[in-house]
XYZ file of C-alpha atoms in Angstrom:
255
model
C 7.752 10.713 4.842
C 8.123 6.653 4.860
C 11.428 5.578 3.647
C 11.194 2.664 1.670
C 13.630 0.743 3.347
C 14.478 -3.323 2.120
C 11.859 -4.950 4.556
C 9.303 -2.090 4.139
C 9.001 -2.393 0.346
C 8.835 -6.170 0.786
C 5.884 -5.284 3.865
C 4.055 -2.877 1.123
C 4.151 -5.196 -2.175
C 2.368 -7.769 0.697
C -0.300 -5.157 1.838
C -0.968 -3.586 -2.094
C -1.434 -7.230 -3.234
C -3.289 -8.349 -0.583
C -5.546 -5.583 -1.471
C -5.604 -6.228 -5.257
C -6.990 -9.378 -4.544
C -10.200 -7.896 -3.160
C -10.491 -5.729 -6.247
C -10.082 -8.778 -8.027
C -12.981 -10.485 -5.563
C -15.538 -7.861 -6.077
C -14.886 -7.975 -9.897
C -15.579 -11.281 -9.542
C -18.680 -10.739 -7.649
C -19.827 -7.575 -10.004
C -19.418 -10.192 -13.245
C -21.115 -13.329 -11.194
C -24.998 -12.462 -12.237
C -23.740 -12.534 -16.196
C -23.277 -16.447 -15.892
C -26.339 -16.926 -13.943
C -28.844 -15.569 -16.379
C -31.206 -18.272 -17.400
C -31.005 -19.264 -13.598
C -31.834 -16.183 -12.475
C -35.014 -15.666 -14.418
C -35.750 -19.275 -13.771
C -35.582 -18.439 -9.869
C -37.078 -15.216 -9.419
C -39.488 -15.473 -12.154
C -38.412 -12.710 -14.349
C -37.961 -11.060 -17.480
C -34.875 -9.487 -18.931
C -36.338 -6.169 -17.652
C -35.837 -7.577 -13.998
C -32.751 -9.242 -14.418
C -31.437 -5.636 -15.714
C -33.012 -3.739 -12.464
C -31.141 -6.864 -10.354
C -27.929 -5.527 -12.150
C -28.565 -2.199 -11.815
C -29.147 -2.558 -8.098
C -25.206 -2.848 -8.091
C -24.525 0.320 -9.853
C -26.897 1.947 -7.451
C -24.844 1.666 -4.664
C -21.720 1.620 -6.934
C -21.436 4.936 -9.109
C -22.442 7.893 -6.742
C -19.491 6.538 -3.941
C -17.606 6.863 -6.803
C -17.193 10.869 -5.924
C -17.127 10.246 -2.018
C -14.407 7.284 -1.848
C -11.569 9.362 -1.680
C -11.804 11.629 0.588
C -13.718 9.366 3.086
C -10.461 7.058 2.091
C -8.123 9.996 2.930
C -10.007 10.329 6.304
C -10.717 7.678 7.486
C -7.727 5.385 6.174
C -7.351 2.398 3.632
C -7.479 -0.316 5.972
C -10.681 0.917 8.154
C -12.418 1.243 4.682
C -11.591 -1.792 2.536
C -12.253 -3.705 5.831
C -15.765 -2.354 5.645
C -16.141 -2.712 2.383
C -15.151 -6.203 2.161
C -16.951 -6.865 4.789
C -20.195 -5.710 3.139
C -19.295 -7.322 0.212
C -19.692 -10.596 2.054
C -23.020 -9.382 3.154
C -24.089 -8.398 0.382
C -22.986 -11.790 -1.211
C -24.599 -13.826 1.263
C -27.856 -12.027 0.586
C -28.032 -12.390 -2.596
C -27.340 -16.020 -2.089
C -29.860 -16.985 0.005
C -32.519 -14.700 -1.174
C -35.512 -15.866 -3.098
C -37.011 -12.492 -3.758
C -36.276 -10.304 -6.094
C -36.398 -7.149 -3.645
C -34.085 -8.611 -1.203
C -31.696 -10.140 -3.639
C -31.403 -6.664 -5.083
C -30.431 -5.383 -1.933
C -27.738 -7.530 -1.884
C -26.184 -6.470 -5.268
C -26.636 -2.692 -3.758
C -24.952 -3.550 -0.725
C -22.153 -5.330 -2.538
C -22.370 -2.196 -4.995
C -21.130 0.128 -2.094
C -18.414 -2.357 -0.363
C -16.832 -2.422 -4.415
C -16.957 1.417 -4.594
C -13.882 1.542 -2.067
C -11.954 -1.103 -3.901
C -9.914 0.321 -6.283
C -9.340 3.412 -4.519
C -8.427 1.795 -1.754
C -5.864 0.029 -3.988
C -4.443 3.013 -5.018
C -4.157 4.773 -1.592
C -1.828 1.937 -0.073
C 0.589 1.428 -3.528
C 0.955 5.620 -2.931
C 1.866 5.256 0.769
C 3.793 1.618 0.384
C 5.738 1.635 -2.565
C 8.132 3.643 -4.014
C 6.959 6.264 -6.298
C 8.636 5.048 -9.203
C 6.268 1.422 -8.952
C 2.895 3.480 -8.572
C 1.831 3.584 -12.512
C 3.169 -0.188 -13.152
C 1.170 -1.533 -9.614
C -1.850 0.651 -11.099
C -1.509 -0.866 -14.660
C -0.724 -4.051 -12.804
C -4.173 -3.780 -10.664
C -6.547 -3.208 -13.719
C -5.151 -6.744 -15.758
C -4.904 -8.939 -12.560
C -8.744 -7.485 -11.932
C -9.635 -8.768 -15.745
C -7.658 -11.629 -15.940
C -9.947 -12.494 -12.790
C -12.401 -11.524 -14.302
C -11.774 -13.824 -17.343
C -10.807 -16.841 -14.808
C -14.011 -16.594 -12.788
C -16.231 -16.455 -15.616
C -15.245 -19.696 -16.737
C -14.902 -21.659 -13.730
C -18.027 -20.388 -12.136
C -19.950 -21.285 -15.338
C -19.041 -25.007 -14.471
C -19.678 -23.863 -11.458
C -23.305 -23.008 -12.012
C -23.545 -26.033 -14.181
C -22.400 -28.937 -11.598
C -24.358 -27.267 -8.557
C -26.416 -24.229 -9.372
C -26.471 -20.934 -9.091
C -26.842 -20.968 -5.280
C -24.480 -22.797 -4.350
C -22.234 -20.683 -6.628
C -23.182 -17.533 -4.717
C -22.644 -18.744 -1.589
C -18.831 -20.318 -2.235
C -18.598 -16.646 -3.921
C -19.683 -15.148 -0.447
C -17.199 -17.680 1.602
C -14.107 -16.564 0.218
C -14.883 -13.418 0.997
C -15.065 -14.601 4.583
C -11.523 -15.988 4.274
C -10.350 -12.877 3.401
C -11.794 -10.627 6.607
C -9.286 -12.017 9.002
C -6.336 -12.311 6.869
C -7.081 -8.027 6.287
C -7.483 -7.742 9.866
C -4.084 -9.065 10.348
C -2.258 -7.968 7.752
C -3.663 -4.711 5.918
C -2.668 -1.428 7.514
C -0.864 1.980 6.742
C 2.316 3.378 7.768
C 1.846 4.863 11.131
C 3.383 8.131 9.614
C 0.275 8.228 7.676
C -1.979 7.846 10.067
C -0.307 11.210 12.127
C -0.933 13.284 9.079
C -4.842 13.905 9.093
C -5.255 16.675 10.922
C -6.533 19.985 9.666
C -6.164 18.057 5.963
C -9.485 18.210 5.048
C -10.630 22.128 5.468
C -12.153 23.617 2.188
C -11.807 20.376 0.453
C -15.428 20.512 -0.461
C -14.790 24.217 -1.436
C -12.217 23.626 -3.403
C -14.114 20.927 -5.148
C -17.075 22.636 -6.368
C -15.031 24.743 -9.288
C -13.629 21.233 -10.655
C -16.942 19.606 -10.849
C -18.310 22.821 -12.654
C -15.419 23.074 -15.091
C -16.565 22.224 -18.441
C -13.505 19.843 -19.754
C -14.492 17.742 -16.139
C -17.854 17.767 -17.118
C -16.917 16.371 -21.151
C -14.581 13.765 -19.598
C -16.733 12.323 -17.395
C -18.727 12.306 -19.935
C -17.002 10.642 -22.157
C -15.510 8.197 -19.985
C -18.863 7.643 -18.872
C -20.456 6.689 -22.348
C -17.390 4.590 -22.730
C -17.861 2.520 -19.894
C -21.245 1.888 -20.595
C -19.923 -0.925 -23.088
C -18.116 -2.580 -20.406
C -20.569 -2.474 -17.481
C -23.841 -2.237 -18.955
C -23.137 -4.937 -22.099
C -20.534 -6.812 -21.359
C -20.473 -7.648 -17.366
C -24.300 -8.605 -17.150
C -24.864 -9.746 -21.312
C -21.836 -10.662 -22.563
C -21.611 -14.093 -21.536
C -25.283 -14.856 -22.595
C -24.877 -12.535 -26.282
C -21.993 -15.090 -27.196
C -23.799 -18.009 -26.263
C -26.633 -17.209 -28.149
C -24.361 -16.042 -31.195
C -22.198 -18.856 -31.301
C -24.942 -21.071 -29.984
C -23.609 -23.024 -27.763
C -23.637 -23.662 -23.881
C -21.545 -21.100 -21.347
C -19.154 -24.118 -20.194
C -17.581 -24.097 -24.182
């Protein structure tokens, strides 16, 4: 068991908020096509019926990791896996960046798709092994605004952005901070090493035991309904929500 000694907890809150800053990048990069909308079309010559399938090339990659991320999380550890997945984030970014098909820059968005899947798990696991238990639910709570407010923050500034010097070059300054992130995780980002001496023999029957949750009907009607509800928020609002107020208020995505 890690005892949260003075200079540990000050190590952890460093690691955890190192790490909500890449759940905060790949909100950033989920949210980036909803500002580059008329661009997009422009580019790849397009309809609204393929900028939705370039959206939905994130999801694609996204969602079904959604049920694997833990326990490849628990295996594996958090720093392996949010290395990789920021790391394929970048790819992904850089793809999509440079891409001038429609195929290819949907690869991107699926790539970037499964780097974001590990994020917020990933999150969680190192606040549960760093910090005291009694900071979990506010880092959590803590996690989910910072990710918004980022959200919020890189709307606007890569709509000027997008304005001044176009979508690409927008995507790729996107995809660079990313790269100043990989070394500062390599250095920095890691578990406590009593952690890492715990794995062994954890993982027998855990796909047993998991079959009777996902057939239990009250599982089934949450997921459900928290999938319905979220819907709103990453079907309407990340990818039209930027262009919906535009064209209610009718004015440009800079006001």
């Amino acid at each position: 068991m890690l005892k949260f000694k003075r200079s540990t907890v000050v190590l952890g809150w460093l690691i955890c908020l190192l790490a909500m800053l890449f759940y905060c990048y790949e909100y950033l990069l989920r949210i980036e096509p909803s500002v580059m909308m008329p661009e997009l079309m422009q580019n790849f010559r397009i309809s609204a019926t393929g900028l939705g399938f370039l959206s939905t090339a994130y999801m694609v990659g996204y969602a079904p990791l959604q049920l694997f991320v833990g326990p490849i999380i628990d295996r594996f550890g958090a720093r392996y896996m949010l290395i990789f997945a920021l790391i394929f984030c970048v790819l992904g970014a850089f793809l999509f960046a440079s891409m001038n098909s429609i195929w290819l820059a949907s690869l991107g968005r699926l790539i970037i798709g499964v780097g974001s899947a590990f994020a917020f798990v990933g999150v969680l696991r190192l606040a549960a092994v760093w910090l005291p238990p009694r900071f979990f639910a506010f880092f959590v709570g803590l996690t989910t605004a910072l990710g918004m407010i980022g959200a919020m923050i890189g709307d606007i500034e890569m709509s000027y952005l997008v304005h001044s010097v176009g979508w690409h070059h927008t995507a790729y300054l996107c995809a660079f901070f990313g790269c100043l992130l990989i070394p500062i995780f390599l250095c920095l980002v890691r578990e406590p090493s009593q952690e890492l001496d715990q794995k062994t023999g954890q993982y027998q029957g855990l796909w047993k035991n998991t079959l009777p949750v996902l057939c239990n009907k009250q599982v089934i009607l949450s997921g459900v309904i928290g999938g319905i509800l979220y819907l709103s928020l990453s079907v309407f609002a990340d990818i039209w929500g930027v262009g919906y107020i535009q064209a209610l208020l009718k004015g440009s995505k800079i006001q």
